[in-house]
Each structure stands twice: as structure tokens, then as C-alpha cells.
């Protein structure tokens, strides 16, 4: 049975306006079409409010802190006010501070240098929340969330651990873990909890004070904010006790030839000239998302992802990837394989013949793909605020056409990557924003 979309999901207008929403891309057979972006989970397009904020601040761009010039004072105010925007967005607890980083990976590596003990982590994590931990104890996720939680409890109770590091939402399947419950479990077992919120924060409200989460990491580039800024929000004591993540200017109170007095967090871990525009963009995204009615956002996302999953599931040979049979929630990610086609081949076809952008591969989560039997990778379609029902129907129709043997072009591998043969599109962006042939 074909799913019927709700009125909210049937609207062709997106929930919010994002950059590139009218982007025309070339097709391998000639002509152009509007780009259908299903790669939000990798890097989300910028919100209109974000690009407006960057344009507003750009004339005042200057070095922050300790500058008396007017532009420097404006930039400093913008930088420090951005912490307040992040604090509001995630509702920090009284003892938590906001440290600006490059991205989620950077945030997790920073925290890894501060943890005074063992870290318990699941085997289904993104590499960013799997590789940095120096004393990790890996728990194998089960086929259900309930059993996975029981295994976490058993590991935490087996011997002391300092931290439970857990994903908020899987970057492969979109499935969400109950972070408030896991926070309570970690605390009961004498540990703290870190949530990798890279995929959760753009899709669901995250309330640190209400959930009891001790540390949260997320990235601007997945939160509709470009320019490479990330955030680590967390309890001050570990951050103040650890050696600075980077040693340099801005992280100190006083330096002599023989001794250095380091500043407390957040300055302690923000040495060097900071990414002012990236931080301001991230803060603008936080404010813009906070202003949205998230009930409508979730309704829109669920309707579209449900239709996409059901539409793809009706096509012979398509297999949808899931981790758990009892996940309480899932953000807008639908990951699949097609019998007889490599993931890269599918992605190349969707782009070349239909102007649809998806992600293929193993999504920096090799252990997860290995354990669910897809070591060769899969195709991930991820949705966001700019996704429409027309986009979803285009993707379903394109996959149906591929499976029916109706692709119009040939495809082959070059240096291990799938490409149309011949490739007729150019990939340099011209001044007018259109792709130019090279």
C-alpha cells in the first residue's frame, strides 16, 4: 500500500529556506534540473538566517579579544554572544561551559584528552566517537535497544568507568537512543555521559539540564551553518583540570620563561585566533532552529522519511538498513542497498541522470556496517528542513527506474570511484553559481 502524506508533508514549500534550494545542476544526458539534496547528514545547506548573519558580520570581521578597535570589539561581542546562543539552544546546566572547536570530531578528541579513566562505548558508533578514547571498553550492540541498554549496564557495573560515550542518533540508520535514560544509568553506575549529538541536534530538541547529559558535541556544518565550527558543551571540572588541548595564545593567564599559568575553560581549550564567522554562523543556526515549531519539524520529517522508506521498500531488491527493532525514534535518515548494484554505482546514477545527491559508502562507521552484514557499504538518503515531498517522489521513482533496467547511461569505475561513461558534466562553479564545463 502506498503511504498517504499528511497535508503538512504534501506542501511543496520546505520548513525553512536553505541555500541551494533552487540550484540547477547539469544532467549527463543534457539539460539541467533542480538539485534534490539527500545528503543533509554529511553537510546541511546553510539556513537563510545564517547566510544573512554572516553577511552582516563580515564587514566587521577582526581578531577577537584584547582588541580596542571598533571592529575587534564587534567581533569579540559576536563571538562571546555566540556562547550564550548555544547555551540557550541546549539549555545548559549551571556547571557546564561552551567550548568552540572545529567540528564534532575535534570536540570528542578534546574531551578524550580530559577523561580521567575508562570510557564505555558501543561498537556502532561513528569513528569520531570510537577512535579518540584512550581507555575504551567496547560493548557490542544487540538487536534491540532494550538488550543493548542491559549490556551497557552490565559493562558499567563490571568495574568503574569514568564516561559512557554514546551516539544521540545513528549517522547510518538515524535511530535514536533514549539519552535521558542512559544518563540516569551512567550516573547510577558512577560514570558521566557524553552524547555525540552531530545527527541528533539538527532534528530534535536537546535539553542538557532536563536529561542530565554531562557532555554534548555537535557540528555547525550539520546544523545548517557552514565555515567549520563545532561545539563541546560540558561540565567544567574535567576541562579545567586537563592540559590545554592546544598550547598557545589565548589559553593563558600569565607566561614567564619558566612557568605558564593556564586560563580556565573555555579559553583554556581555545588557543589561537578563533573561527569568528564559523562560530557566529553556528550561533545563528541555533537561534533559527530554536525559533521553529519542532513539533511541525518532526511531523514533516517523519512523514517524508516514512514515505521514502515505504516507497523504496516496495521495490524488488531494495533492502532497508536498521539496527534495532524497538528504537523509540528515528531522525530523517533512510539507508538502503539494491541487489545487483554497488552503492557507488547507485549514487552515481542518481546524480548523473536525476540530479539527486545521496551519500554512499560506509559512513565512517565500519564496525556498524560489518556487523549488520553490509561491509561493502550502502546508500544513505538523509532529509532536512529543505526537503519536500517532490524530492522524495523523485528519489523513489529514480530507484524504481534503475531496478527496472531503464538507466540511460553507462557507468564504470575510475580509481575505485563510480562515474558515468562518458562524463559530460563540468564541476567548477562559475561566478553565476552554475556549473561550468572544464
XYZ file of C-alpha atoms in Angstrom:
438
model
C 0.000 0.000 0.000
C 1.295 3.448 -0.880
C 1.608 5.821 2.058
C -0.544 8.929 2.010
C 1.287 12.026 3.152
C -0.202 14.439 5.628
C -1.190 17.905 4.481
C 1.934 19.334 6.133
C 4.191 16.953 4.246
C 2.372 17.440 0.930
C 3.258 21.127 0.895
C 5.950 21.765 -1.694
C 7.473 24.520 0.466
C 10.196 23.390 2.865
C 10.031 24.008 6.607
C 12.763 26.654 6.278
C 14.613 28.238 3.386
C 18.122 26.930 2.827
C 20.896 27.871 0.444
C 20.892 25.996 -2.842
C 17.164 25.288 -2.732
C 16.832 26.476 -6.348
C 20.205 25.146 -7.531
C 20.157 23.940 -11.133
C 22.572 21.073 -11.833
C 23.549 19.540 -15.182
C 22.435 16.067 -16.221
C 24.730 13.686 -18.019
C 22.311 13.373 -20.941
C 21.985 17.127 -21.359
C 19.894 19.835 -19.771
C 19.540 20.698 -16.104
C 17.186 20.113 -13.195
C 16.701 21.419 -9.665
C 19.066 19.630 -7.289
C 17.413 17.238 -4.829
C 19.636 17.198 -1.756
C 19.512 13.982 0.269
C 22.915 14.483 1.887
C 21.962 16.574 4.929
C 23.604 14.105 7.310
C 27.014 14.852 5.776
C 26.749 18.643 5.485
C 23.472 20.514 5.658
C 22.952 23.589 3.462
C 23.034 26.935 5.225
C 19.846 28.409 6.580
C 18.896 31.769 5.105
C 19.209 33.356 8.575
C 22.770 32.024 8.789
C 23.927 33.493 5.487
C 22.259 36.795 6.433
C 24.137 36.860 9.744
C 27.488 36.153 8.086
C 26.931 38.915 5.551
C 26.009 41.278 8.359
C 29.129 40.475 10.391
C 31.636 40.176 7.548
C 32.455 43.924 7.271
C 33.319 43.911 10.999
C 35.446 40.755 10.848
C 38.546 41.230 13.014
C 40.632 39.491 15.658
C 38.714 38.852 18.871
C 39.685 39.564 22.488
C 42.080 42.247 23.672
C 41.484 44.462 20.604
C 40.481 48.083 21.197
C 39.467 48.791 17.591
C 35.757 49.060 16.891
C 35.685 46.082 14.500
C 37.570 43.969 17.027
C 35.095 44.911 19.740
C 32.160 43.990 17.481
C 33.752 40.650 16.567
C 34.509 39.888 20.223
C 30.932 40.661 21.208
C 29.625 38.431 18.441
C 31.971 35.595 19.417
C 31.112 35.629 23.118
C 27.391 36.154 22.495
C 27.517 33.003 20.388
C 28.235 31.011 23.571
C 25.031 32.370 25.029
C 23.110 31.300 21.910
C 24.475 27.751 22.242
C 23.677 27.696 25.961
C 20.071 28.666 25.201
C 19.805 26.155 22.381
C 20.767 23.148 24.517
C 19.683 24.529 27.921
C 22.974 24.042 29.738
C 23.198 23.212 33.414
C 24.870 25.642 35.831
C 28.292 23.924 35.824
C 28.557 23.495 32.046
C 30.634 25.614 29.679
C 30.663 26.019 25.887
C 33.979 25.387 24.123
C 34.175 26.172 20.408
C 36.036 23.660 18.240
C 36.358 22.801 14.567
C 33.672 20.091 14.457
C 32.267 17.127 16.397
C 35.414 15.063 15.846
C 37.528 17.856 17.265
C 35.194 18.168 20.265
C 35.399 14.459 21.044
C 39.178 14.405 20.733
C 39.327 17.378 23.104
C 37.206 15.582 25.682
C 39.241 12.395 25.227
C 42.288 14.331 26.470
C 40.373 15.247 29.645
C 38.724 11.989 30.743
C 40.320 10.605 33.933
C 39.527 6.946 33.421
C 37.924 4.280 31.230
C 35.329 5.044 28.562
C 32.481 2.670 27.678
C 31.394 2.902 24.047
C 29.170 0.929 21.661
C 30.537 -0.802 18.580
C 28.023 1.012 16.332
C 29.478 4.484 16.822
C 30.754 6.867 14.174
C 34.548 6.709 14.104
C 34.650 10.158 15.737
C 33.098 8.627 18.864
C 35.021 5.370 18.606
C 38.650 6.141 17.825
C 39.654 9.007 20.184
C 39.096 7.249 23.525
C 42.372 6.122 25.069
C 40.954 3.551 27.518
C 37.849 2.305 25.790
C 35.732 -0.708 26.645
C 33.573 -1.653 23.663
C 30.064 -3.015 24.145
C 28.508 -4.939 21.272
C 25.083 -3.546 20.472
C 22.245 -6.067 20.413
C 19.300 -6.361 18.024
C 17.095 -4.338 20.364
C 17.610 -1.112 22.267
C 16.416 -2.798 25.452
C 19.058 -5.535 25.280
C 21.716 -3.018 24.229
C 20.981 -0.989 27.356
C 21.192 -4.125 29.504
C 24.640 -4.802 28.061
C 25.732 -1.234 28.790
C 24.550 -1.569 32.373
C 26.440 -4.842 32.765
C 29.659 -3.274 31.485
C 29.328 -0.170 33.653
C 28.689 -2.347 36.701
C 31.543 -4.752 35.975
C 34.219 -2.244 37.037
C 34.450 1.542 37.379
C 34.302 3.726 34.266
C 34.631 7.486 34.005
C 32.452 8.033 30.930
C 29.762 6.466 28.795
C 30.185 7.841 25.244
C 27.054 7.295 23.191
C 25.503 8.456 19.947
C 22.323 10.518 20.085
C 21.179 9.325 16.657
C 22.966 6.877 14.381
C 24.532 8.506 11.351
C 23.863 5.282 9.406
C 20.245 4.484 10.263
C 19.002 7.589 12.078
C 17.776 5.563 15.036
C 17.721 7.450 18.338
C 18.796 6.189 21.746
C 16.999 7.246 24.980
C 19.674 9.636 26.244
C 17.874 10.670 29.445
C 17.574 7.018 30.492
C 21.209 6.364 29.624
C 22.287 9.453 31.577
C 20.471 8.175 34.658
C 22.088 4.737 34.234
C 25.570 6.193 33.813
C 25.213 8.367 36.907
C 23.851 5.485 38.951
C 26.934 3.484 37.988
C 29.296 6.305 38.915
C 30.065 7.451 35.363
C 29.356 10.547 33.322
C 27.780 10.556 29.870
C 28.853 12.112 26.582
C 26.346 12.348 23.729
C 27.582 12.625 20.158
C 24.835 14.966 19.011
C 26.027 15.533 15.446
C 22.936 13.858 13.966
C 20.552 14.485 16.853
C 20.867 18.239 17.384
C 19.645 19.266 13.898
C 16.493 17.148 14.249
C 15.408 17.040 17.895
C 15.443 19.331 20.897
C 18.358 18.550 23.201
C 17.900 19.742 26.797
C 21.020 19.109 28.863
C 19.579 20.288 32.154
C 16.468 18.128 31.765
C 18.198 14.972 30.519
C 21.209 15.126 32.838
C 23.672 14.746 29.967
C 27.139 15.831 31.113
C 28.784 16.457 27.734
C 27.409 17.147 24.268
C 29.302 17.537 21.000
C 27.902 18.715 17.679
C 28.956 20.430 14.451
C 27.840 23.604 12.751
C 28.078 22.054 9.297
C 25.345 19.548 10.157
C 23.290 22.263 11.862
C 22.810 24.411 8.733
C 25.909 26.543 9.461
C 28.991 26.456 7.186
C 32.554 27.695 7.877
C 33.789 24.851 10.081
C 32.842 25.409 13.705
C 31.869 22.847 16.319
C 30.927 22.770 19.975
C 31.775 20.830 23.099
C 29.376 21.639 25.917
C 30.239 20.085 29.234
C 30.983 20.141 32.924
C 33.787 22.459 33.842
C 35.848 20.406 36.304
C 37.382 17.915 33.854
C 38.000 20.691 31.336
C 39.712 22.887 33.928
C 41.869 20.051 35.283
C 43.164 18.841 31.915
C 46.150 20.144 29.994
C 45.127 22.632 27.291
C 44.005 20.947 24.089
C 46.241 23.393 22.194
C 49.072 25.313 23.795
C 49.229 28.913 22.667
C 47.953 32.454 22.923
C 44.515 32.984 24.382
C 44.713 29.876 26.569
C 46.843 31.538 29.239
C 46.602 33.978 32.107
C 50.338 34.587 32.534
C 53.507 33.253 30.894
C 57.117 33.540 32.039
C 60.204 31.811 30.729
C 59.897 29.233 33.495
C 56.177 28.870 34.124
C 52.772 29.100 32.481
C 49.518 29.841 34.267
C 46.707 28.483 32.115
C 43.260 30.071 31.898
C 40.171 28.076 32.921
C 37.757 26.664 30.336
C 36.583 27.641 27.812
C 39.620 29.834 26.990
C 41.930 27.029 28.206
C 40.988 24.947 25.135
C 40.578 27.714 22.545
C 44.168 28.795 21.867
C 44.915 30.771 18.733
C 42.718 33.039 16.631
C 39.215 31.564 16.675
C 36.864 30.979 13.759
C 34.706 34.045 14.398
C 32.499 33.735 11.306
C 32.024 29.998 11.788
C 31.028 30.473 15.411
C 28.640 33.305 14.523
C 27.109 31.130 11.803
C 26.637 28.279 14.265
C 25.002 30.614 16.790
C 22.672 31.999 14.130
C 21.651 28.443 13.246
C 20.983 27.690 16.909
C 18.754 30.760 17.188
C 16.938 29.968 13.937
C 16.273 26.357 14.922
C 15.182 27.370 18.417
C 12.566 29.651 16.860
C 10.983 26.823 14.857
C 7.971 24.818 15.995
C 9.740 21.500 16.423
C 6.505 19.549 16.580
C 5.875 20.594 12.985
C 9.503 19.907 12.072
C 9.291 16.371 13.449
C 5.901 15.760 11.813
C 7.208 16.932 8.445
C 10.371 14.845 8.734
C 8.582 11.695 9.835
C 6.020 11.918 7.055
C 8.716 12.313 4.419
C 11.041 9.624 5.794
C 8.125 7.214 6.218
C 7.037 7.763 2.624
C 10.624 7.335 1.417
C 11.138 4.122 3.389
C 7.810 2.675 2.296
C 8.298 3.712 -1.325
C 11.760 2.170 -1.501
C 10.592 -0.905 0.400
C 8.008 -1.627 -2.303
C 10.743 -2.015 -4.941
C 12.101 -5.519 -5.545
C 15.691 -5.950 -4.432
C 15.803 -2.913 -2.155
C 16.842 -3.625 1.428
C 16.477 -1.006 4.167
C 19.100 -0.991 6.924
C 18.110 -0.940 10.588
C 19.917 -1.598 13.848
C 17.097 -2.184 16.313
C 13.534 -3.437 16.182
C 12.464 -1.253 19.122
C 14.173 2.108 18.554
C 11.976 4.755 20.221
C 12.547 7.313 17.468
C 14.444 7.909 14.250
C 15.627 11.099 12.560
C 15.360 11.681 8.815
C 17.814 9.081 7.505
C 16.885 6.183 5.207
C 19.773 3.879 4.264
C 19.433 1.092 1.724
C 21.083 -1.309 -0.696
C 19.878 -2.709 -4.012
C 20.587 -6.274 -5.064
C 22.988 -6.386 -8.001
C 24.213 -2.806 -7.675
C 27.164 -1.372 -5.797
C 26.363 1.633 -3.579
C 28.697 3.899 -5.550
C 27.036 2.863 -8.799
C 23.606 3.767 -7.409
C 24.786 7.148 -6.172
C 26.495 7.954 -9.491
C 23.333 7.080 -11.408
C 21.076 9.165 -9.154
C 23.338 12.178 -9.549
C 24.091 11.887 -13.253
C 20.602 11.118 -14.564
C 18.297 12.636 -11.931
C 20.178 15.435 -10.170
C 19.783 13.679 -6.802
C 22.553 13.848 -4.203
C 22.925 10.951 -1.746
C 25.856 9.562 0.246
C 27.354 6.128 -0.450
C 29.994 4.100 1.358
C 30.472 3.043 4.967
C 29.781 6.447 6.556
C 32.791 6.428 8.917
C 31.115 3.563 10.794
C 32.917 0.466 9.556
C 32.209 -1.759 12.591
C 28.488 -0.998 12.318
C 28.301 -1.882 8.608
C 30.362 -5.018 9.199
C 28.150 -6.304 11.995
C 24.866 -5.844 10.068
C 26.271 -7.634 7.034
C 26.983 -4.714 4.696
C 30.752 -4.411 4.785
C 30.660 -3.180 1.186
C 28.657 -0.130 2.188
C 25.213 1.230 1.406
C 23.379 4.310 0.131
C 22.171 6.907 2.628
C 19.378 9.365 1.877
C 19.155 11.997 4.603
C 16.439 14.628 4.897
C 16.289 18.074 6.429
C 14.426 21.332 6.654
C 14.631 21.958 2.907
C 13.367 18.529 1.815
C 9.971 18.319 0.091
C 7.586 15.555 -0.917
C 8.558 16.193 -4.544
C 12.163 15.336 -3.665
C 11.058 12.073 -2.069
C 8.935 11.045 -5.048
C 11.817 11.823 -7.421
C 14.145 9.554 -5.466
C 11.668 6.674 -5.263
C 10.891 6.937 -8.995
C 14.587 7.064 -9.898
C 15.377 3.922 -7.886
C 12.409 2.146 -9.439
C 13.696 3.076 -12.895
C 17.185 1.765 -12.098
C 15.877 -1.571 -10.818
C 13.689 -1.897 -13.922
C 16.797 -1.688 -16.092
C 15.879 1.707 -17.503
C 19.076 3.654 -16.779
C 20.021 5.720 -19.817
C 23.798 5.825 -19.337
C 26.722 3.508 -18.788
C 28.772 3.590 -15.574
C 32.245 2.422 -14.694
C 34.939 2.745 -12.046
C 37.855 5.164 -12.234
C 40.373 4.931 -9.391
C 37.791 2.959 -7.424
C 35.003 5.517 -7.870
C 31.875 5.064 -9.973
C 31.285 7.621 -12.742
C 29.102 7.927 -15.825
C 30.921 6.903 -19.010
C 31.442 9.272 -20.673
C 31.212 12.067 -18.079
C 29.712 15.112 -19.785
C 29.229 17.402 -16.783
C 31.664 20.013 -15.526
C 32.397 20.529 -11.851
C 33.781 24.042 -11.473
C 31.416 26.645 -10.071
C 31.148 29.784 -12.160
C 30.553 33.290 -10.859
C 26.844 32.928 -11.534
C 26.687 29.775 -9.393
C 26.124 27.445 -12.359
C 28.457 24.577 -13.108
C 30.831 25.231 -15.991
C 32.290 22.576 -18.241
C 36.049 22.140 -17.891
